[in-house]
Short mmCIF file of C-alpha atoms and ligand atoms in Angstrom, two decimals:
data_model
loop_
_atom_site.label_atom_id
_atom_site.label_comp_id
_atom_site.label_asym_id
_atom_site.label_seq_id
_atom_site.Cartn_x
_atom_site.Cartn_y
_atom_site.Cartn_z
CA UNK A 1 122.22 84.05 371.17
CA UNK A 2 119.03 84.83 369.28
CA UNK A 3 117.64 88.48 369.98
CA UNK A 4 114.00 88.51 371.89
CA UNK A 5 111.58 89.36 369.49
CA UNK A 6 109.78 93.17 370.21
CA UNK A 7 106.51 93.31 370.87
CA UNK A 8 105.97 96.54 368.94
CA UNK A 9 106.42 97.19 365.48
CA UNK A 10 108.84 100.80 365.00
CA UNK A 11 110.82 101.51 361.31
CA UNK A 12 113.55 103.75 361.24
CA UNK A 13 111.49 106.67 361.80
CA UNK A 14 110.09 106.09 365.16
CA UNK A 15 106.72 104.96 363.33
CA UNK A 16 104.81 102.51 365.28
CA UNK A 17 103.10 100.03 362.82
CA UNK A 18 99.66 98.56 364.51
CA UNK A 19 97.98 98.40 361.14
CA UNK A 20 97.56 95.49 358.38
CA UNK A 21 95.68 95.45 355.30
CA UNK A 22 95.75 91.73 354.40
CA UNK A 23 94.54 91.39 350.77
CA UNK A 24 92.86 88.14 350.47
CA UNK A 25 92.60 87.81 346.35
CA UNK A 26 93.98 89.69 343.92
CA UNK A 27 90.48 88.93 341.67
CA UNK A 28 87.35 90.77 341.57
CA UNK A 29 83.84 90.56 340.29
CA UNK A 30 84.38 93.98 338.60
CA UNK A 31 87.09 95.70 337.14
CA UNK A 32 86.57 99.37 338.05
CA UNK A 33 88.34 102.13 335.76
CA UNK A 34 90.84 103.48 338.01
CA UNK A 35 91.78 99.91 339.40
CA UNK A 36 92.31 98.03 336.72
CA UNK A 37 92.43 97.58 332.97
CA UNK A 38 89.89 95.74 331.18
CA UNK A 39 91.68 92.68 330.48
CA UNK A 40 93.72 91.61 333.46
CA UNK A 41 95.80 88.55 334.40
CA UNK A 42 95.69 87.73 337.91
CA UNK A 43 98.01 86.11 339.96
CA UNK A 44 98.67 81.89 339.05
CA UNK A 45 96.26 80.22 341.84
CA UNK A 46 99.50 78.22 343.91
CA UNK A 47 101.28 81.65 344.39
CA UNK A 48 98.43 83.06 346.66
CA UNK A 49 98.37 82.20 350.54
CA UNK A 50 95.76 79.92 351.32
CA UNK A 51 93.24 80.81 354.24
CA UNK A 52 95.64 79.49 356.67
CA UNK A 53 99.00 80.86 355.75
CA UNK A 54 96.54 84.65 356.10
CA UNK A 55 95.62 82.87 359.67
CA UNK A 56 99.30 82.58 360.35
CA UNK A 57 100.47 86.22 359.01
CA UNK A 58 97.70 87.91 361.09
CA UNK A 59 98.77 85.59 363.79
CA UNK A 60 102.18 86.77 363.18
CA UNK A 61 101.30 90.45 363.30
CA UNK A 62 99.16 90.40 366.21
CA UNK A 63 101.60 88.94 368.45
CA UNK A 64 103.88 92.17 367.21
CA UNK A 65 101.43 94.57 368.70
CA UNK A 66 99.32 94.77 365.44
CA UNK A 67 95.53 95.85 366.84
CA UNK A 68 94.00 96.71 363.68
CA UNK A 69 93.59 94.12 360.74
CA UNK A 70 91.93 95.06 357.66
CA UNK A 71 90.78 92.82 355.06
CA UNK A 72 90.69 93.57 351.59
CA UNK A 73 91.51 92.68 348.08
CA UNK A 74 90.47 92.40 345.00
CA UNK A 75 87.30 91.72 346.50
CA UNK A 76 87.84 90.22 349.41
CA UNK A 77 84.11 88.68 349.62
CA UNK A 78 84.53 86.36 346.55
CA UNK A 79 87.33 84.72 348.51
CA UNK A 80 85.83 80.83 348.50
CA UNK A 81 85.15 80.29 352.01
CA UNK A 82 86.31 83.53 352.88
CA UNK A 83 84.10 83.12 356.12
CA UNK A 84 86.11 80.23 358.05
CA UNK A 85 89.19 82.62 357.75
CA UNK A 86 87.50 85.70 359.10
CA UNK A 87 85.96 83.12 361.92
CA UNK A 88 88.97 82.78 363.68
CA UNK A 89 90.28 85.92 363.26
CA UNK A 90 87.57 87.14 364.66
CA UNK A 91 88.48 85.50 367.73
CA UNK A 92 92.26 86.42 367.42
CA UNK A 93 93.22 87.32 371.05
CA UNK A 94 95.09 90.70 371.04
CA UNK A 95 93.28 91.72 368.20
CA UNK A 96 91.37 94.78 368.56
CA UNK A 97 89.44 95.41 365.01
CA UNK A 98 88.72 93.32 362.31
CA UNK A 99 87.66 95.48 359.43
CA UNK A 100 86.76 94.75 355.47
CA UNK A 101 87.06 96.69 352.58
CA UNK A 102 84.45 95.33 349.86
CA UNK A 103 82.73 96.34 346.46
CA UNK A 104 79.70 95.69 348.02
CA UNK A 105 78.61 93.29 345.56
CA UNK A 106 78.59 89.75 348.24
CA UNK A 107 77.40 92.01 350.96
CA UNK A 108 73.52 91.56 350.75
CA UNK A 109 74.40 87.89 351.58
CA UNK A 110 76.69 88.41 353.84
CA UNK A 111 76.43 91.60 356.22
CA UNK A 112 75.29 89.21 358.79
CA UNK A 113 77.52 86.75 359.15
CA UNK A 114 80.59 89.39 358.83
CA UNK A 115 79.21 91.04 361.79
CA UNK A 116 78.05 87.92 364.37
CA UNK A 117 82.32 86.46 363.67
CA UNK A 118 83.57 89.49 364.89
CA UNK A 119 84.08 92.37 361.77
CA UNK A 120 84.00 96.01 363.15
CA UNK A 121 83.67 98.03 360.47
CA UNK A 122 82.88 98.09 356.89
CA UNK A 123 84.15 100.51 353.74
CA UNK A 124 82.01 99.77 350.99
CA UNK A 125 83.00 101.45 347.44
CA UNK A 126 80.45 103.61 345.73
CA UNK A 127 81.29 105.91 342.90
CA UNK A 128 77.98 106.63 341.35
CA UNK A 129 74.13 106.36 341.75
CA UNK A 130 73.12 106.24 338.74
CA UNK A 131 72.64 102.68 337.32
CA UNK A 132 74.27 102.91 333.72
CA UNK A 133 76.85 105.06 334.95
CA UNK A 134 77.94 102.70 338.00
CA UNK A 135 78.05 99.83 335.22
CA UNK A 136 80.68 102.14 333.14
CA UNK A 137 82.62 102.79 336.41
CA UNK A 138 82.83 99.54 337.24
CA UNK A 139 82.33 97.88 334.20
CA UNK A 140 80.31 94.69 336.14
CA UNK A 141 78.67 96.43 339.06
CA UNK A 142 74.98 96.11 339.59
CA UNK A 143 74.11 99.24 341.94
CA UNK A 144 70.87 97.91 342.65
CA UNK A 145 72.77 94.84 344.08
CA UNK A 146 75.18 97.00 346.14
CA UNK A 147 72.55 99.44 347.52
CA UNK A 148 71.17 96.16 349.03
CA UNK A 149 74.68 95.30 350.02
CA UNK A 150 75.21 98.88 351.72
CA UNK A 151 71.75 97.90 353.09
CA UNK A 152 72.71 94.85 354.97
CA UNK A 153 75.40 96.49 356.13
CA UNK A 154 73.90 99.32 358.34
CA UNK A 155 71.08 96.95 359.53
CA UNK A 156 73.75 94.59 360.33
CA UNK A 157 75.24 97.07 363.08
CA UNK A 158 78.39 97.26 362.08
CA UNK A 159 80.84 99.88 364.51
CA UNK A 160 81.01 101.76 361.35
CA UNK A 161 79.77 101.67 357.85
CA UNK A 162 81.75 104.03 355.45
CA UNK A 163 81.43 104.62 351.98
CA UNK A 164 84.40 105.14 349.65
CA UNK A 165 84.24 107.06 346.91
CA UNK A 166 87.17 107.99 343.88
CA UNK A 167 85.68 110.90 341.75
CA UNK A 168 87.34 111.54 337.68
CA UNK A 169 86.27 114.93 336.80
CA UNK A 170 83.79 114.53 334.33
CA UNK A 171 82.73 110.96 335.00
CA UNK A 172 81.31 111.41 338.00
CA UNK A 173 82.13 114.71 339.45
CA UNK A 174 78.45 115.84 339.14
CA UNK A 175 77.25 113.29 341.71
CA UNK A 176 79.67 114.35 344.54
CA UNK A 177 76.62 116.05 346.37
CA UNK A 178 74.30 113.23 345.65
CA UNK A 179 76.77 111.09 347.22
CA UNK A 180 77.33 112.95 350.07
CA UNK A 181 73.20 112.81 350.59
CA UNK A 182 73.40 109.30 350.26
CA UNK A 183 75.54 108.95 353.17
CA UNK A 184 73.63 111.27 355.26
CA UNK A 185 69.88 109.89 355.07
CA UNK A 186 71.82 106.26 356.14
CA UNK A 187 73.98 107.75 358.93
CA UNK A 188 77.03 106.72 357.81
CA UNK A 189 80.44 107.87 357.17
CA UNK A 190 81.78 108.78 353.60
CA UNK A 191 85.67 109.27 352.09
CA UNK A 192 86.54 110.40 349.04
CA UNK A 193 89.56 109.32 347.85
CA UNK A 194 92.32 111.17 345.44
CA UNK A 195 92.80 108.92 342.23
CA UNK A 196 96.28 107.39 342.58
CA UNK A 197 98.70 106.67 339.60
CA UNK A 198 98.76 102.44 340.19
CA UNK A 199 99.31 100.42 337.44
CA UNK A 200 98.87 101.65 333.76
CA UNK A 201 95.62 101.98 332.52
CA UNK A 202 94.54 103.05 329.11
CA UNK A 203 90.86 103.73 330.14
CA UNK A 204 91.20 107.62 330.75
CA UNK A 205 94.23 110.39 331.29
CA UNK A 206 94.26 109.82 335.07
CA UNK A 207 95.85 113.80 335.17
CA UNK A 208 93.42 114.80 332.84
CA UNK A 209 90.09 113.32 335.51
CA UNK A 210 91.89 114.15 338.81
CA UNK A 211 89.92 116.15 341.14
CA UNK A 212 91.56 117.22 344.14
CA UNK A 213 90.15 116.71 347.48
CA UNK A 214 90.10 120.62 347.85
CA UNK A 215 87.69 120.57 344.95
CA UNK A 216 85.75 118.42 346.49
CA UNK A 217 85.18 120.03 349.63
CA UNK A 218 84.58 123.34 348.12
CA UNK A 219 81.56 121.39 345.68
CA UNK A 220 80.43 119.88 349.52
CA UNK A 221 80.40 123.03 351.28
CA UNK A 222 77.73 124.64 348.84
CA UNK A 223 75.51 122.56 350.22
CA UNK A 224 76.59 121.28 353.72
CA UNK A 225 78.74 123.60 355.78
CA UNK A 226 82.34 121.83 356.92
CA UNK A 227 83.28 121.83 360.53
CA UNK A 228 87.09 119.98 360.88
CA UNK A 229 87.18 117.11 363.27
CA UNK A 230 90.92 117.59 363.52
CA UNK A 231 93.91 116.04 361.48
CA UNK A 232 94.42 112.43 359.94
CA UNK A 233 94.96 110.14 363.10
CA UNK A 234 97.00 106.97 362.96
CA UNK A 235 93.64 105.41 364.34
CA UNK A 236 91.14 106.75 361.50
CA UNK A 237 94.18 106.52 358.82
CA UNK A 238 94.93 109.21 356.19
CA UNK A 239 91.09 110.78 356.19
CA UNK A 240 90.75 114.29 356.91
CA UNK A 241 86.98 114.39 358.55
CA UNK A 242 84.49 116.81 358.59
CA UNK A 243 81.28 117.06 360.06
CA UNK A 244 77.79 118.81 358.87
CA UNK A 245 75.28 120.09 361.16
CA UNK A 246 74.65 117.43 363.94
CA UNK A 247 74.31 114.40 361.41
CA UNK A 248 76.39 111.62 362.70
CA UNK A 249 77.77 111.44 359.43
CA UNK A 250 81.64 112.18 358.75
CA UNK A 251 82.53 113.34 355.52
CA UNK A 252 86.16 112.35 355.05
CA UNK A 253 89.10 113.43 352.04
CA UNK A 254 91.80 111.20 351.39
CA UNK A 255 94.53 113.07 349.88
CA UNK A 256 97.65 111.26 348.69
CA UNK A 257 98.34 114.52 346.73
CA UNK A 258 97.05 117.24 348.08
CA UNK A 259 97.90 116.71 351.29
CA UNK A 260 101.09 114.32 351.95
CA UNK A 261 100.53 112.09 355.52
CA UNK A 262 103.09 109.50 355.11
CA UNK A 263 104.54 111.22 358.80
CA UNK A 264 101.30 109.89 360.10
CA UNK A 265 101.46 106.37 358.63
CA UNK A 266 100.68 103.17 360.96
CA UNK A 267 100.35 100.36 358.25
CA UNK A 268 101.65 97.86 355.95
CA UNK A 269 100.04 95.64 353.19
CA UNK A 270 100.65 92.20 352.44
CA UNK A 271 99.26 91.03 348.73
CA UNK A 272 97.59 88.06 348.10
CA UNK A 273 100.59 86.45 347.22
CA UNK A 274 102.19 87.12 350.30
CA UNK A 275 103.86 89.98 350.15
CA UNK A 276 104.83 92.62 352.83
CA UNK A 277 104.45 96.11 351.40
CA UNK A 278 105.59 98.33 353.08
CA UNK A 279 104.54 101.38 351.64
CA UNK A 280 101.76 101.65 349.26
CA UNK A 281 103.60 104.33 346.87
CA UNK A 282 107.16 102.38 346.67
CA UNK A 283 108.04 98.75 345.92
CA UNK A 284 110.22 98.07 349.02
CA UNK A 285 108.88 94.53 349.94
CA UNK A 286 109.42 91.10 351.61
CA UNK A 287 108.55 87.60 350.50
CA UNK A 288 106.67 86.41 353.36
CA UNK A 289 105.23 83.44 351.24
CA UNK A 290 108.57 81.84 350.84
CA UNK A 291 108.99 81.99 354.54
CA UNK A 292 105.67 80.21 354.97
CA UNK A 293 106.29 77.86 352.72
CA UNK A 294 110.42 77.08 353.78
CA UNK A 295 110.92 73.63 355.75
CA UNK A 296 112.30 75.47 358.60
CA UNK A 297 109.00 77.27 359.43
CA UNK A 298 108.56 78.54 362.21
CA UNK A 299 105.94 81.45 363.25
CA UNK A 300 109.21 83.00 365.31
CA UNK A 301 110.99 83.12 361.41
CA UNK A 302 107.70 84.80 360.37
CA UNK A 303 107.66 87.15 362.95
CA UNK A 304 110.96 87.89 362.64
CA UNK A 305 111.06 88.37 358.63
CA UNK A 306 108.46 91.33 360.10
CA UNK A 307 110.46 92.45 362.75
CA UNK A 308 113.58 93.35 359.98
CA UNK A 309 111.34 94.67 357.44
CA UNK A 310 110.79 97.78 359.37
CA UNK A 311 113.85 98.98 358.35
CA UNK A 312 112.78 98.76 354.77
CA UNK A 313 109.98 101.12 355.39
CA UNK A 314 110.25 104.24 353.31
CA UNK A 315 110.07 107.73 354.20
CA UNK A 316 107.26 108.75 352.58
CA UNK A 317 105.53 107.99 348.67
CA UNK A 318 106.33 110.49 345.65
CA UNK A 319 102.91 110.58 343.29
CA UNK A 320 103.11 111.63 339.90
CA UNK A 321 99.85 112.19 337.38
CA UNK A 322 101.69 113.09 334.65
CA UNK A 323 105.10 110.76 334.72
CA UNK A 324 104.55 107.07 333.68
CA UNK A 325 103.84 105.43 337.32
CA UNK A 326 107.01 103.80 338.70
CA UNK A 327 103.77 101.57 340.36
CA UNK A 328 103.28 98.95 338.16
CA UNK A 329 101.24 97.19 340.40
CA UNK A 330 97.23 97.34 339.62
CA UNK A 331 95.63 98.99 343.22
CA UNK A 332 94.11 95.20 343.49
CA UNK A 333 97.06 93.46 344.37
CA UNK A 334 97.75 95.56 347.17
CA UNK A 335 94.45 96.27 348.59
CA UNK A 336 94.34 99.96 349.05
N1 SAM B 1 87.24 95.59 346.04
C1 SAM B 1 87.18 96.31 347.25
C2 SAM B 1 86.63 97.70 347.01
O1 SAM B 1 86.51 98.12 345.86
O2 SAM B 1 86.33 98.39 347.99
C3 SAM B 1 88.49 96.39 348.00
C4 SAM B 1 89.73 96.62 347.20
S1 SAM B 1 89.84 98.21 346.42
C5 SAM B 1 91.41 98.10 345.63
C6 SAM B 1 90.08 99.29 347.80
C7 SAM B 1 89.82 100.74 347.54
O3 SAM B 1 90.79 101.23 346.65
C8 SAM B 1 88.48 101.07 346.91
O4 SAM B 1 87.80 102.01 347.71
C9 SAM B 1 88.82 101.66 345.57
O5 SAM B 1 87.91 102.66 345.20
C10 SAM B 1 90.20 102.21 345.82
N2 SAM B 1 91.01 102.33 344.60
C11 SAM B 1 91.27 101.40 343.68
N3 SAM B 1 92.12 101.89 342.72
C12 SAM B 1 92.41 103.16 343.08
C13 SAM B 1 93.24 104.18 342.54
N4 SAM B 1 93.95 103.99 341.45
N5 SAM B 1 93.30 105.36 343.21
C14 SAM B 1 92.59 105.55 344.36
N6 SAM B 1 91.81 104.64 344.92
C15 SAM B 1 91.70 103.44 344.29
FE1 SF4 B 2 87.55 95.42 342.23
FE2 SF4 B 2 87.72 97.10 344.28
FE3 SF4 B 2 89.41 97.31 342.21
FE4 SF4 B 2 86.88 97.94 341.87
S1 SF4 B 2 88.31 98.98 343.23
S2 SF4 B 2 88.12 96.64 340.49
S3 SF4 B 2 85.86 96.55 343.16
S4 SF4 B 2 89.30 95.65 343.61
#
């Protein structure tokens, strides 16, 4: 007899998993430093899910007790017709947040609409304020175009609107402060995030520009005093959060070095060519695309392919700045 199918999500080490970052398109309007190299060679069109095989993963994970479903990418907001997939999952019964990670570039156009189908909250990425500077980051990014983006977004009432920021000593280390201001004269929430060694770049010595998140906070502190808001919650993922003063901003540290909170971890990825990550720092995976696409599908074989890959789920991620990356993988296939 076939076994019932949970309706939680637990690996081997009593994790529950109520979190997916669905990675819509591996491409992107920019091509950021850290993220990827200059010339990059995205995935052949056929091998990523369409809009509805995403449906039918969400779908999938939802009825396993997933709440939490974040979209991302590459940028997720160049998607073609990105909005008649977030539509319905918008509407996704059992489905308690609907967020989207985004460059900010598509968001002056399309704060709105995200909003009135149903998205939550909003991490936009923003490394620098400083025009020519942003454009070297990113190597495509107009900041005056995302400032309207990160605009749109706060007018557009979002649950929460929080910046993301990675900082390379020496790029843009001076602007941590600036940054921080930013976020407070909008009211919104900021993380910065510890470089991570994905994918080989040329571009810079990623050891060399690391800044660690106690760095950071020491460089904040000058300025704004600190007050904890407790440890990294399976809810608010890896961030450590601080507040300043009674600002309702959080100021948040993300510290895949520095500080090590795989114990904590509630999520898995699936790329835009389907497949289930399940840890962002080790290449244990499942083809979920060639279960969508067998002749015996069924949504129970999906769910099920989902159901055994918790016991694939590693322990924790080992990150090393100075070893060649055992990552191959460029951070825009997975999604962050
Ligand atoms: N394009 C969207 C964006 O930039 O927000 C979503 C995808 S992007 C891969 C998600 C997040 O990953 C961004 O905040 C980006 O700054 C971060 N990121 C990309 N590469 C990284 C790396 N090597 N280390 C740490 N964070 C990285
Ligand atoms: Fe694109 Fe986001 Fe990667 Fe930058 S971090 S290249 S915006 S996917």
């Amino acid at each position: 007899m076939t076994k019932a199918l949970p309706r939680v999500l637990i690996d081997r080490f009593q994790r529950r998993v109520d979190y997916v970052r669905l990675s819509v398109t591996d491409r992107c309007d920019f091509r950021c430093v850290y993220c990827m190299a200059e010339d990059m060679t995205f995935a052949p069109k056929p091998h990523i899910l369409s809009l509805e095989e995403i449906h039918e993963v969400a779908r999938a994970f939802v009825e396993l007790g997933v709440g939490k479903i974040r979209l991302t990418g590459g940028e997720p907001l160049i998607r073609n017709n990105i909005l008649s997939l977030i539509k319905p999952l918008g509407q996704l019964p059992g489905l308690d947040q609907l967020a989207i990670t985004s460059n900010g570039s598509q968001l002056h156009r399309l704060a709105g609409s995200l909003r009135e189908l149903g998205v939550k909250r909003v991490n936009i990425s923003l490394d620098s304020l400083q025009p020519r500077r942003f454009r070297n980051l990113t190597r495509h990014g107009n900041l005056d175009q995302v400032i309207a983006g990160i605009d749109a977004a706060v007018a557009a009432g979002f649950e929460r609107v929080r910046l993301n920021a990675v900082i390379l000593k020496g790029r843009n280390s001076d602007e941590v402060l600036d940054l921080v201001n930013f976020a407070l004269q909008r009211g919104i929430d900021i993380a910065f995030i510890e470089e991570m060694p994905l994918g080989l770049i040329d571009e810079h010595n990623r050891a060399l520009s690391f800044c660690s998140s106690e760095e950071l906070r020491e460089i904040v502190s000058r300025e704004h005093p600190l007050v904890p808001l407790g440890d990294p919650s399976g809810q608010d993922g890896p961030a450590r959060y601080f507040r300043t003063g009674d600002a309702p901003t959080r100021i948040g540290f993300i510290s895949p070095h520095s500080h090590n909170f795989c114990h904590l971890c509630n999520r898995v990825r699936v790329t835009a060519e389907g497949r289930l990550l399940l840890c962002l720092g080790n290449e244990h995976s499942v083809d979920l695309r060639a279960v969508l696409r067998a002749p015996d599908y069924t949504l129970d074989t999906l769910k099920r392919s989902i159901v055994n890959a918790m016991d694939i789920k590693p322990e924790r991620h080992h990150f090393d700045l100075d070893e060649t990356p055992d990552i191959v993988r460029f951070m825009n296939t997975t999604g962050g």
